[in-house]
CSV table of C-alpha atoms and ligand atoms in Angstrom, one decimal:
chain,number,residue,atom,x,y,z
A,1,UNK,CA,0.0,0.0,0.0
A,2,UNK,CA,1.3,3.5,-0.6
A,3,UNK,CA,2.1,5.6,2.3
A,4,UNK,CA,0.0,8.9,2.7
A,5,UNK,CA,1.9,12.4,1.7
A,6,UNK,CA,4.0,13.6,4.7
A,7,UNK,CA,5.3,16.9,5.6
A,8,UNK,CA,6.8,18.8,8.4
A,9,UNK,CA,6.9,22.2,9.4
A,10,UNK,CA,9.5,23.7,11.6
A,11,UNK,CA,12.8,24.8,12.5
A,12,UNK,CA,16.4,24.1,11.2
A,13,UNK,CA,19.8,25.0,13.3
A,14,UNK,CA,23.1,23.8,13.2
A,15,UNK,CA,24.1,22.7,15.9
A,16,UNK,CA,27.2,23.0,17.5
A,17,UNK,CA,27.7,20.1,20.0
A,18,UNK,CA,30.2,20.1,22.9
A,19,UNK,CA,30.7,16.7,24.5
A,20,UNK,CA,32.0,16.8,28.3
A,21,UNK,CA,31.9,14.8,31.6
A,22,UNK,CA,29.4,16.2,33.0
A,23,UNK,CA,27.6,19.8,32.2
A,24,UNK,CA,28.8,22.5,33.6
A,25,UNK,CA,27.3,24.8,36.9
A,26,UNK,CA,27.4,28.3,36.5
A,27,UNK,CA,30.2,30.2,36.1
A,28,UNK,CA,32.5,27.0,35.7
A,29,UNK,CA,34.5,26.8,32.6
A,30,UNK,CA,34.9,22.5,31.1
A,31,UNK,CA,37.1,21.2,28.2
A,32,UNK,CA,35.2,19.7,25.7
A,33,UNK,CA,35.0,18.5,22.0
A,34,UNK,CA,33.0,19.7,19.7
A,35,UNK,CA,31.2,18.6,16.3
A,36,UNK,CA,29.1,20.6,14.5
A,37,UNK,CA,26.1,18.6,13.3
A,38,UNK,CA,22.9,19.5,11.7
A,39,UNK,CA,20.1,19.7,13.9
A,40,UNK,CA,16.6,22.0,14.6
A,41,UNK,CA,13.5,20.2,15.8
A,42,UNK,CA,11.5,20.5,12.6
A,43,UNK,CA,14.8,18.8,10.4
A,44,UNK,CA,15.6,16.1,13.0
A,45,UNK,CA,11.8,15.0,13.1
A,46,UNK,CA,11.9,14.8,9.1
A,47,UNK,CA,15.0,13.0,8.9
A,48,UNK,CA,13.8,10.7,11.3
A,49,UNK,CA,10.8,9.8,8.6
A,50,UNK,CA,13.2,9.8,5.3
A,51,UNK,CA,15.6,7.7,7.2
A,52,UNK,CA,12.6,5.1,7.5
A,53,UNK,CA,11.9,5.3,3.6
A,54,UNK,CA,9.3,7.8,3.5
A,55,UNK,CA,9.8,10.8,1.4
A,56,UNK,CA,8.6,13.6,4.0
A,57,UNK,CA,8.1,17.5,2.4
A,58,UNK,CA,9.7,20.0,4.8
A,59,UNK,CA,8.7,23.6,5.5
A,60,UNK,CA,11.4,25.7,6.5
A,61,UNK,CA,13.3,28.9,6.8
A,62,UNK,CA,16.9,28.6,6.5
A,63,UNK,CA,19.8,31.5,6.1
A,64,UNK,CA,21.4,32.5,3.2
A,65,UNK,CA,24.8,31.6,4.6
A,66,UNK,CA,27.3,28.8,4.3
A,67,UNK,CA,25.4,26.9,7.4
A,68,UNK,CA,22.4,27.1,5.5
A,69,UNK,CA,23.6,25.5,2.5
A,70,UNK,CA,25.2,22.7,4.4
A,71,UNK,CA,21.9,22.2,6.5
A,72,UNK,CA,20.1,21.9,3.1
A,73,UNK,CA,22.4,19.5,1.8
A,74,UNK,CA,21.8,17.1,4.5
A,75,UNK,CA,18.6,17.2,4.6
A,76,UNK,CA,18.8,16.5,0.8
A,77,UNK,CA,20.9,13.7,1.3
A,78,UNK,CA,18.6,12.4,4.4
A,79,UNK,CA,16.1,11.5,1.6
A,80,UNK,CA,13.7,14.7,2.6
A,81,UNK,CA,11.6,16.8,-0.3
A,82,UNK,CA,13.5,20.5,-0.2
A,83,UNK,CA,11.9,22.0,-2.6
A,84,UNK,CA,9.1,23.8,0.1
A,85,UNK,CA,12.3,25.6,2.2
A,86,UNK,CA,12.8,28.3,2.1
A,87,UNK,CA,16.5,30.7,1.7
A,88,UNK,CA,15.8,34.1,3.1
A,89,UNK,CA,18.6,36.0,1.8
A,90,UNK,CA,20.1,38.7,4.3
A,91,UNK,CA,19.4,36.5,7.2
A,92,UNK,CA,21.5,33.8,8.7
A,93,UNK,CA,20.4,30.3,9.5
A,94,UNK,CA,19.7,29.3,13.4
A,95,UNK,CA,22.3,27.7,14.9
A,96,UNK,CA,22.2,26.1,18.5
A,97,UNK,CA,24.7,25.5,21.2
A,98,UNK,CA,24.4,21.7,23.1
A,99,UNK,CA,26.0,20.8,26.1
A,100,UNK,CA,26.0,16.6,26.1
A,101,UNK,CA,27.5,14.9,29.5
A,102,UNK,CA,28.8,11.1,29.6
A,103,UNK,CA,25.4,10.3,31.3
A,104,UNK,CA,23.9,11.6,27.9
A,105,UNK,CA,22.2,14.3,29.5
A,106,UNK,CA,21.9,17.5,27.7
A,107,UNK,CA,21.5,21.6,27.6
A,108,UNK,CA,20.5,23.3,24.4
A,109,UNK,CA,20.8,27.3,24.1
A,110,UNK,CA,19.3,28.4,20.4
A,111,UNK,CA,20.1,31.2,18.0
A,112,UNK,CA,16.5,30.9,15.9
A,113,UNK,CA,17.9,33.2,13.1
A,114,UNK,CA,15.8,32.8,10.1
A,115,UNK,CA,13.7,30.4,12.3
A,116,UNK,CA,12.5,33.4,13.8
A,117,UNK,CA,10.9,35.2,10.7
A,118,UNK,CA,8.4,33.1,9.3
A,119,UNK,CA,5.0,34.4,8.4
A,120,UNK,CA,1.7,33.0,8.2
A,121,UNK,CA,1.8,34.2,4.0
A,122,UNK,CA,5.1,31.8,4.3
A,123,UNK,CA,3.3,29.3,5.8
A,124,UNK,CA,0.4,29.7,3.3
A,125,UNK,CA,2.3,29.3,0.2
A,126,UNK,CA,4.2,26.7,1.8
A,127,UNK,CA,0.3,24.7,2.5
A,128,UNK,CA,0.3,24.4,-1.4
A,129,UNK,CA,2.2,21.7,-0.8
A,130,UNK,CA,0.3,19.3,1.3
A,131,UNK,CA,-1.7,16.8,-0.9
A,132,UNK,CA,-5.2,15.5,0.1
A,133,UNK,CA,-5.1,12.7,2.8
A,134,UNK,CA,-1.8,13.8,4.1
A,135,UNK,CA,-0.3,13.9,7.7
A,136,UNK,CA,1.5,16.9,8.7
A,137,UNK,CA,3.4,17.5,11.5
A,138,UNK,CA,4.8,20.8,13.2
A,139,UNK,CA,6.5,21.9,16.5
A,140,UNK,CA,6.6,25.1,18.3
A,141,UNK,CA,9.4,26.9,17.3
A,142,UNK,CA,7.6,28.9,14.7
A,143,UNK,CA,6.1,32.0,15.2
A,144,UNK,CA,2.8,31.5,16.9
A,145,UNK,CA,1.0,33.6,14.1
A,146,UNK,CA,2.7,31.0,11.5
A,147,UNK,CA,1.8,28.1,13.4
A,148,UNK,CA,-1.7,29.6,13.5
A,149,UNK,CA,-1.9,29.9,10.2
A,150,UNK,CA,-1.4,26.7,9.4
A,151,UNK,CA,-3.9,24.9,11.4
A,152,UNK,CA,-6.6,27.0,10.4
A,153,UNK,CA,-5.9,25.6,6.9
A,154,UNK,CA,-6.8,22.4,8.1
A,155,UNK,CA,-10.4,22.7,7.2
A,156,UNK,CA,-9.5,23.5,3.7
A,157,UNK,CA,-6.4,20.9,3.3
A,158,UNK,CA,-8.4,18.6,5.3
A,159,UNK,CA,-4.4,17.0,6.7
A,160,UNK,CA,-4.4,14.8,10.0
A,161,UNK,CA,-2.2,17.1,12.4
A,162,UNK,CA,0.4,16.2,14.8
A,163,UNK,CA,1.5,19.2,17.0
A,164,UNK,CA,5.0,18.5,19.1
A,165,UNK,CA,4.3,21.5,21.4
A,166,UNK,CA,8.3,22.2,22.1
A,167,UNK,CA,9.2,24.5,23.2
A,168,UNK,CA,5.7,25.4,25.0
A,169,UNK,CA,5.1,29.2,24.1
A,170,UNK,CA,1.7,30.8,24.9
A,171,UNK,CA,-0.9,32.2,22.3
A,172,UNK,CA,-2.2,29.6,20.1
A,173,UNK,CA,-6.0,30.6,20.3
A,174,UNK,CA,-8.5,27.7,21.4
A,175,UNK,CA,-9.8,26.8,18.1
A,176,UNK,CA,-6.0,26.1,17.0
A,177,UNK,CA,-5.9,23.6,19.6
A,178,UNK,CA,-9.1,21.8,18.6
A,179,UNK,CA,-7.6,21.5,15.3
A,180,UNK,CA,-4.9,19.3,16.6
A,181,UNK,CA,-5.5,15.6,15.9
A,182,UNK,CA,-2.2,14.5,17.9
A,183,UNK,CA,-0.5,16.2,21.2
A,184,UNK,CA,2.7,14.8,21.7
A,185,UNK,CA,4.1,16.7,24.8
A,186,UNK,CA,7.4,15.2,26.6
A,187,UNK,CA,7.0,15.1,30.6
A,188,UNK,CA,8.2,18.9,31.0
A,189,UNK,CA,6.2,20.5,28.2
A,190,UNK,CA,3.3,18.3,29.7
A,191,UNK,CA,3.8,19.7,33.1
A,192,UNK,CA,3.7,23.6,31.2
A,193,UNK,CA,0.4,23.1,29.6
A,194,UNK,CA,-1.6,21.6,32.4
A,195,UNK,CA,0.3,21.8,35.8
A,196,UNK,CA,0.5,18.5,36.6
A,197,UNK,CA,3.9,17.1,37.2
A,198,UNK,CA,4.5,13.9,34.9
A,199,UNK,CA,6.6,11.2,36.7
A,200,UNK,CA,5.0,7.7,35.7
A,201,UNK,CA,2.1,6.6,33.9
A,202,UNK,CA,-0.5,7.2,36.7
A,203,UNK,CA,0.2,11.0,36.3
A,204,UNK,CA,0.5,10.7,32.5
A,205,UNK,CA,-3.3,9.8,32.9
A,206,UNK,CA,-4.1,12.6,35.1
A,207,UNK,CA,-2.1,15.3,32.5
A,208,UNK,CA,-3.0,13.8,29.5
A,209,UNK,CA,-6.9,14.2,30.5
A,210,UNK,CA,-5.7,17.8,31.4
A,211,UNK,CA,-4.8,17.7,27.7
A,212,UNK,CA,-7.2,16.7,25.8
A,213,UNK,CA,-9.7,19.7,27.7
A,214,UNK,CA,-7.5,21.6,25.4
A,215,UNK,CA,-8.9,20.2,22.4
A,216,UNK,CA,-6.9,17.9,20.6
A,217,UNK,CA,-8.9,14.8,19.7
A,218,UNK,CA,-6.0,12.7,21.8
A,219,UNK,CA,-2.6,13.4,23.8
A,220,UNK,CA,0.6,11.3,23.4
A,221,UNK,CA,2.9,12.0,26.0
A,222,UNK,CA,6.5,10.8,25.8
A,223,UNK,CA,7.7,9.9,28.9
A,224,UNK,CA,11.5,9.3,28.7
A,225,UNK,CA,12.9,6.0,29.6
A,226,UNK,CA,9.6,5.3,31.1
A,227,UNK,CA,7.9,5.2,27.3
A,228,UNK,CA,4.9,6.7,26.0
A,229,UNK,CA,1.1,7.2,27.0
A,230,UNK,CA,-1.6,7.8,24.8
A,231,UNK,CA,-5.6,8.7,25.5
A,232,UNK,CA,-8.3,9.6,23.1
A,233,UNK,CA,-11.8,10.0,24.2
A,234,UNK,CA,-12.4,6.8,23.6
A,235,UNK,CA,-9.2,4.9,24.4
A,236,UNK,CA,-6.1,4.9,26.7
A,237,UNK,CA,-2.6,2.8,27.0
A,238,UNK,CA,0.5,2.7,27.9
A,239,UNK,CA,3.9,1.3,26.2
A,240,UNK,CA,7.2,0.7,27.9
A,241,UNK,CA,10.3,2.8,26.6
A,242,UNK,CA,12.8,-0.2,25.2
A,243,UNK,CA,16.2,-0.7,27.7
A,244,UNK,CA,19.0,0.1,25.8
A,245,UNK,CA,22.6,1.7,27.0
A,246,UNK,CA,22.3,5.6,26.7
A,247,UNK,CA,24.8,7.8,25.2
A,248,UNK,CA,22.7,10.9,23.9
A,249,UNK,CA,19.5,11.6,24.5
A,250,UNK,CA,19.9,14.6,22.5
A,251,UNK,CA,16.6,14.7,19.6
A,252,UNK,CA,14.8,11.6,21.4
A,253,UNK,CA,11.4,13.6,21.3
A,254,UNK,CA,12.3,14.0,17.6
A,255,UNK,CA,12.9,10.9,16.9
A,256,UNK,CA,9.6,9.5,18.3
A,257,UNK,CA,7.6,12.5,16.4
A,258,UNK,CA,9.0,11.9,13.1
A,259,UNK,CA,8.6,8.0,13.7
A,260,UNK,CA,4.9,8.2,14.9
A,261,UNK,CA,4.1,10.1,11.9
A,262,UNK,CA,5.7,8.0,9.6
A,263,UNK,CA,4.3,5.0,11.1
A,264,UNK,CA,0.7,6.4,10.6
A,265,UNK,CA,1.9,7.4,6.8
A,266,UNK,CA,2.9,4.1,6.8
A,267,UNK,CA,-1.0,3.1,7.8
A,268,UNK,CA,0.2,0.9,11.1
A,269,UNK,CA,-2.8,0.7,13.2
A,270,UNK,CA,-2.0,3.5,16.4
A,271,UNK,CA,-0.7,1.4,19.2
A,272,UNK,CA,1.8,-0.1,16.4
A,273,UNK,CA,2.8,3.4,15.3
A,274,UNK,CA,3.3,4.5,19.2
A,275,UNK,CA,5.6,0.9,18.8
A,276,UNK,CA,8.1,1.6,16.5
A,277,UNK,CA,8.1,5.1,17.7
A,278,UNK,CA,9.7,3.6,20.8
A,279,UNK,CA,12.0,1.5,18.9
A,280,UNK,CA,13.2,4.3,17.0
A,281,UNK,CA,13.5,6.9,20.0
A,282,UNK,CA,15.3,4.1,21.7
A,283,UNK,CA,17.9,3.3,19.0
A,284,UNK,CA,18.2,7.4,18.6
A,285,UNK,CA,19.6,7.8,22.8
A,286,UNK,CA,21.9,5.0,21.8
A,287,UNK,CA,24.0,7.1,19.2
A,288,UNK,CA,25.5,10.6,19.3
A,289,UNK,CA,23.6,13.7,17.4
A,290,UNK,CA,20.3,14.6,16.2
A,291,UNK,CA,19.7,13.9,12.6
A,292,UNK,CA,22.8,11.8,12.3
A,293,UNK,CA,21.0,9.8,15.2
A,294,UNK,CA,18.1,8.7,13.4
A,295,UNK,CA,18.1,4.8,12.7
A,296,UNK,CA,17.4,3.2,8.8
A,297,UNK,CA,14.6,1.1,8.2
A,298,UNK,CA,16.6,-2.0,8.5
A,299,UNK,CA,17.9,-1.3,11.9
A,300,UNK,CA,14.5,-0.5,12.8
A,301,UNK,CA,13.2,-3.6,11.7
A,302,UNK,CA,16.4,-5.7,12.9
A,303,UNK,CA,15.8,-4.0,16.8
A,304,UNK,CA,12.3,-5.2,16.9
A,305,UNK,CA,12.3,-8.2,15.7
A,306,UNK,CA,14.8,-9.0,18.4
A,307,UNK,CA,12.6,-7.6,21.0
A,308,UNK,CA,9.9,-9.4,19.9
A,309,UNK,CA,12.1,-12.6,20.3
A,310,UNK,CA,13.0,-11.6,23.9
A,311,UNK,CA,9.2,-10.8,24.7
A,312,UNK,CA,8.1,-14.4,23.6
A,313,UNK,CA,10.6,-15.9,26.3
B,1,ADP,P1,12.5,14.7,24.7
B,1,ADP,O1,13.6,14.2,23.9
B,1,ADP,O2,11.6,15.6,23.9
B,1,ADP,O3,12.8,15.3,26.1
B,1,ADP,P2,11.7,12.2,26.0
B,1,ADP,O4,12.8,12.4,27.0
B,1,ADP,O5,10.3,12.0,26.5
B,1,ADP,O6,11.5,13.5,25.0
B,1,ADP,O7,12.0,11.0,25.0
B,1,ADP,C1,11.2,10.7,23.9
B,1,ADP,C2,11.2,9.2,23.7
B,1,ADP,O8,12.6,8.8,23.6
B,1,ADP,C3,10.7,8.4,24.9
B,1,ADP,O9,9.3,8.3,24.8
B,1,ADP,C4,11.4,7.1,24.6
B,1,ADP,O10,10.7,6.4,23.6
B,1,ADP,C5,12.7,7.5,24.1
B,1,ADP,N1,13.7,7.5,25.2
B,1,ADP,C6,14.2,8.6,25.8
B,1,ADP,N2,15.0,8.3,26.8
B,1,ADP,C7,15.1,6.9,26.8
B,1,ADP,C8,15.9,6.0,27.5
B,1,ADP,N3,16.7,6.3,28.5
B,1,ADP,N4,15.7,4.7,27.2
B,1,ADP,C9,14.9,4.3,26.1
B,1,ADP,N5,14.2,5.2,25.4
B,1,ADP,C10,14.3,6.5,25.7
């Protein structure tokens, strides 16, 4: 079966990525070394969906600067449409600063740069893009009034929409939240949007509840190396995170995004999709990077089937 059109909306940086023992406290200077590697919510969830063998479109603003053209090369390379992003000449591309510790724990400072300057026409021409049936997917480091934009082209496009809300920013109106199909919060941006602090399935439960009085029709929250929990009005579970030795957990929430749309491209029945969004999450905190993180099809395929063996034990 074909998989339905796919395509993202959000930000790219580069990152520049600093690995040290542990991350620094205030005022204390650590030696380091640093890679630079391409990164950005938006480009790390769409590479995580081309690396699975879809062929995800991708809305975005990049700089006209040398970064810029090395960001759209990789994505190019990553397998992802570029021909919807967008090169805003005078401006320079975001960048982001992250701090990664041996314990794969991380800090993140961002530069949005042309991130920062997207407009709801931008957005609009963009929307020409997304064919009928598709799934589109788009975080929240777009200007509110962009992201706006876009879901209220919803009833027109008719798209399924999955809304990472990272970071969590305030002034998306109510009917924009209604218009979400999927909420996929981490614990933290879970706890910003309804209060409740997130530490375990039980109080998944209690948040996601919280979230879907929002208005999304149902709320996936990722919950680290605890998994995922979903709810709908009409159904709730909740899947284990898959052991595995951590080295980064650097672009883990993108990871899971771009695999849980992909997985619904793909037409896998919901708790499946949640599934191999696990799998690929997991595989993701056990390499260094963001998009260069992101696991092939194969390995995908290769990691569960070798759960599945240890689960029939
Ligand atoms: P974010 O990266 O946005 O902070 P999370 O920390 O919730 O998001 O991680 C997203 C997903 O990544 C989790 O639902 C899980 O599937 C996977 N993941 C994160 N940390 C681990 C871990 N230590 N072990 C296995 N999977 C993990």
């Amino acid at each position: 079966m074909t998989p339905r059109p796919l395509m993202f909306f959000g930000t790219t940086n580069l990152d520049l990525c600093f690995n040290v023992e542990r991350l620094p406290t205030p005022g204390e200077s650590l030696i380091g070394t640093v890679t630079r590697n391409p990164g950005g919510k938006g480009a790390n969830q769409a590479v995580a969906a081309a690396r699975l063998g879809l062929q995800p479109l991708f809305y975005t603003r990049l700089g006209c600067d040398q970064a810029g053209q090395s960001l759209l090369e990789s994505l190019r390379e990553a397998g992802v449409c570029t021909e919807a992003i967008e090169i805003a000449t005078g401006e320079v591309s975001g960048s982001a600063l992250v701090l990664v510790g041996d314990d794969g724990s991380n800090m993140i400072v961002i530069d949005p740069g042309a991130n920062l300057n997207v407009t709801p026409e931008m957005v609009e021409s963009a929307a020409q893009f997304i064919e009928r049936d598709a799934i589109v997917v788009a975080e929240m480091g777009m200007p509110i009034a962009a992201l706006s934009r876009l879901f209220e082209m919803k009833g027109e496009k008719g798209f399924e929409l999955i809304f990472n809300p990272a970071p969590v920013r305030p002034g998306l109106s109510s009917q924009a939240w209604r218009s979400v199909d999927f909420l996929t919060p981490n614990q933290a941006e879970a706890f910003e949007l309804t209060g409740i602090a997130v530490s375990d399935f039980d109080s998944a439960a209690h948040a996601a509840s919280r979230l879907l009085d929002l208005g999304p029709r149902a709320a996936l929250i990722t919950l680290g190396a605890h998994g995922a929990y979903y709810a709908d009005a009409n159904r709730s579970f909740a899947l284990r995170a898959f052991p595995v030795k951590v080295i980064d957990t650097t672009a883990a929430g993108d990871a899971f995004n771009g695999a849980f749309a992909a997985s619904l491209a793909q037409r896998l029945p919901l708790r499946e999709a949640v599934r191999k969004a696990l799998a690929v999450a997991a595989l993701c905190v056990t390499r260094r990077g963001a998009q260069n993180s992101m696991p092939s099809a194969q390995a995908v395929d290769e990691f569960l089937k070798a759960q599945t063996i240890l689960e029939l034990e």
